[in-house]
PDB file of C-alpha atoms in Angstrom:
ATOM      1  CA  UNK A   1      -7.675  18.396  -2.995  1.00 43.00           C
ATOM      2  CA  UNK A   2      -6.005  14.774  -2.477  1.00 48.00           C
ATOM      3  CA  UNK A   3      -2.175  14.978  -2.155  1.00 48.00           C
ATOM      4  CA  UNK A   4       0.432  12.053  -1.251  1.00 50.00           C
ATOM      5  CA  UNK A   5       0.663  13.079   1.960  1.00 51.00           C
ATOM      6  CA  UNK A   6      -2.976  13.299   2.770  1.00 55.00           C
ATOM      7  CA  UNK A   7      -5.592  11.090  -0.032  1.00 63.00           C
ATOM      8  CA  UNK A   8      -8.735  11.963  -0.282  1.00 65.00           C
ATOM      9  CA  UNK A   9     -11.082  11.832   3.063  1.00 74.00           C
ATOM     10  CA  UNK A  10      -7.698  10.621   5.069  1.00 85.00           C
ATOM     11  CA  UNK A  11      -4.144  10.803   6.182  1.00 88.00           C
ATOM     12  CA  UNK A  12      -1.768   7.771   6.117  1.00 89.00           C
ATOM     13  CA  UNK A  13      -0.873   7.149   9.604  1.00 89.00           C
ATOM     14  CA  UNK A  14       2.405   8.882   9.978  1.00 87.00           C
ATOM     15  CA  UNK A  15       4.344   5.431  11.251  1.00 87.00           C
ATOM     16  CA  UNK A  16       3.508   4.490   7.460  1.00 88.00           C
ATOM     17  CA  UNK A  17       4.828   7.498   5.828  1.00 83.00           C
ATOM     18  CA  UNK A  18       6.832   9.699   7.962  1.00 77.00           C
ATOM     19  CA  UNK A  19       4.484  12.384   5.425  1.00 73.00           C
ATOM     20  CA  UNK A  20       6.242  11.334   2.113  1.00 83.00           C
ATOM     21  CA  UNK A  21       6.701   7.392   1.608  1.00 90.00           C
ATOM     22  CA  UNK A  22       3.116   6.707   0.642  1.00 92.00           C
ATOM     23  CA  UNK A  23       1.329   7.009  -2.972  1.00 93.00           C
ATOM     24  CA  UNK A  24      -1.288   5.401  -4.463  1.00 93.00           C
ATOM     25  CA  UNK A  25      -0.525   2.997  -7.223  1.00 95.00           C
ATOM     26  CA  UNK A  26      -2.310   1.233 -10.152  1.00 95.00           C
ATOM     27  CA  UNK A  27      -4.097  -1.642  -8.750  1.00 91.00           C
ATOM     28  CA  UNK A  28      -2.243  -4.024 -11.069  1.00 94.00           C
ATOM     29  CA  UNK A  29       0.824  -2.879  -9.144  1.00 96.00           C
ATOM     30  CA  UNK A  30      -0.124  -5.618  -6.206  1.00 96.00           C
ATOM     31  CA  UNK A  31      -1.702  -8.754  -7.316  1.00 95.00           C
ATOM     32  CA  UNK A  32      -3.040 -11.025  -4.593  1.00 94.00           C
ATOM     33  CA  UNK A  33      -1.861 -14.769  -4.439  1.00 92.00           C
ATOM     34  CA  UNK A  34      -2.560 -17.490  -1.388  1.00 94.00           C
ATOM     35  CA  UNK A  35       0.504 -15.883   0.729  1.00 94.00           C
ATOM     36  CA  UNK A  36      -0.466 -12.407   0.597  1.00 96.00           C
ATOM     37  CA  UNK A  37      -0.451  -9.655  -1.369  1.00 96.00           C
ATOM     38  CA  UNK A  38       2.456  -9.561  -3.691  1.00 96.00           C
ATOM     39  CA  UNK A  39       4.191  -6.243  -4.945  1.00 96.00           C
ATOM     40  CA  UNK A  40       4.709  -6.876  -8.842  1.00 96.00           C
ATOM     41  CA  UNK A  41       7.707  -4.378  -9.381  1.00 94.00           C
ATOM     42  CA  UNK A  42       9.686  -5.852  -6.301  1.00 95.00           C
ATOM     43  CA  UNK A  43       8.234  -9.744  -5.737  1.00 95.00           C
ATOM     44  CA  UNK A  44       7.842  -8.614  -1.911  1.00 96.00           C
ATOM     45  CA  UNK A  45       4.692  -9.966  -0.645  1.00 97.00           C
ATOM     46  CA  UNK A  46       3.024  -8.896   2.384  1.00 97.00           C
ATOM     47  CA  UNK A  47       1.240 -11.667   4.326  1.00 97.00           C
ATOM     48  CA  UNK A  48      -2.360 -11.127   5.137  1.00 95.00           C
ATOM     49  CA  UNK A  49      -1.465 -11.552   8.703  1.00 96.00           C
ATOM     50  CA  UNK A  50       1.130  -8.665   8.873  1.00 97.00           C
ATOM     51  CA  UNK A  51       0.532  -5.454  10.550  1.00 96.00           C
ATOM     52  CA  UNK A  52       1.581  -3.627   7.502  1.00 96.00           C
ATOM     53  CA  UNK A  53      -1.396  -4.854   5.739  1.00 96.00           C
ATOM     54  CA  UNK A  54      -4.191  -1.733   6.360  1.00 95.00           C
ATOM     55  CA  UNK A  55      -7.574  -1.431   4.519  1.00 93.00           C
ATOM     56  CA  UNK A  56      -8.226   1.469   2.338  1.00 93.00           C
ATOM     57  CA  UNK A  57     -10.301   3.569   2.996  1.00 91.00           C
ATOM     58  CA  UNK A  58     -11.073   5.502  -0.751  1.00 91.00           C
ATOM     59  CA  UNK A  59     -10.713   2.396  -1.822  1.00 91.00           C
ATOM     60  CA  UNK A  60      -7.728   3.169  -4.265  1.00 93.00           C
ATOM     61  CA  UNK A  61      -4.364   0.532  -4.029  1.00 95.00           C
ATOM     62  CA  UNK A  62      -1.215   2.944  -1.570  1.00 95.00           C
ATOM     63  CA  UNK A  63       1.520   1.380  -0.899  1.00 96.00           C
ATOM     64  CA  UNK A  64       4.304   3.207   1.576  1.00 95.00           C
ATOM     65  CA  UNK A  65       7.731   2.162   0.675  1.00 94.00           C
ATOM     66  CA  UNK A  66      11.166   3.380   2.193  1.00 91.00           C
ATOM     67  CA  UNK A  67      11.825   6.955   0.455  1.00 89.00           C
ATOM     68  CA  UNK A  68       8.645   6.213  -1.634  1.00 90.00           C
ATOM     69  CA  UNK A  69      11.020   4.442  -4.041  1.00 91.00           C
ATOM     70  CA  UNK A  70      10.114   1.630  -6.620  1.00 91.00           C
ATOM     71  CA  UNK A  71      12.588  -0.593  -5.296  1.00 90.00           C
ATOM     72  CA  UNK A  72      12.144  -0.276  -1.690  1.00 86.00           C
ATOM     73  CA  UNK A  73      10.866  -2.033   0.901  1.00 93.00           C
ATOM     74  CA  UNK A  74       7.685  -2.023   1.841  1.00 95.00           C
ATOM     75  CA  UNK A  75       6.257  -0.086   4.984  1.00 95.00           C
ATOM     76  CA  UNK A  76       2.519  -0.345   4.684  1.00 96.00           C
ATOM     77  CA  UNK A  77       0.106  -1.280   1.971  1.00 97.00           C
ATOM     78  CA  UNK A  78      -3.379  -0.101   1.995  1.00 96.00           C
ATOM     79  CA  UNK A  79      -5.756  -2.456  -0.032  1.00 95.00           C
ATOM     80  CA  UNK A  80      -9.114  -2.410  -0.894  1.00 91.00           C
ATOM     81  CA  UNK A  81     -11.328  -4.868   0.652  1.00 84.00           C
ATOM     82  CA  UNK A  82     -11.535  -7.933  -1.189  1.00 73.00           C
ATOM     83  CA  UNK A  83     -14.477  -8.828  -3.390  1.00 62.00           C
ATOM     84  CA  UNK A  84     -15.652 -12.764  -3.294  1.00 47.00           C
TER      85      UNK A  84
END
């Protein structure tokens, strides 16, 4: 059964989540815009260039903040790949 700690298939890479930072989120919680992907709740965006920018692999939206709080900053994001 999928938890936070460990989603279905996989395991967030520990540097992401120290095993409790990480969740998935709605996909309409991260919109994508020409810098990067921006996170709606906090107007951070993560660049597609920066290393905290993974692919997801179940395809679901998980983004890794400090203390998994909605107002924190982010760690990782795990995206799906992008459809053209």
């Amino acid at each position: 059964m999928p938890t936070a700690a460990q989603p279905q298939g996989w395991s967030y890479p520990f540097s992401c989540c120290s095993g409790y930072d990480c969740r998935t989120v709605p996909a309409d919680w991260v919109k994508e815009s020409p810098e990067g992907f921006r996170i709606v709740i906090t107007g951070e965006v993560v660049a597609y260039s920066d290393a905290r920018l993974k692919h997801s692999p179940d395809g679901d939206t998980h983004w890794c903040s400090v203390a998994g709080a909605n107002d924190g900053r982010t760690i990782c994001l795990f995206v799906p790949p992008r459809s053209f």
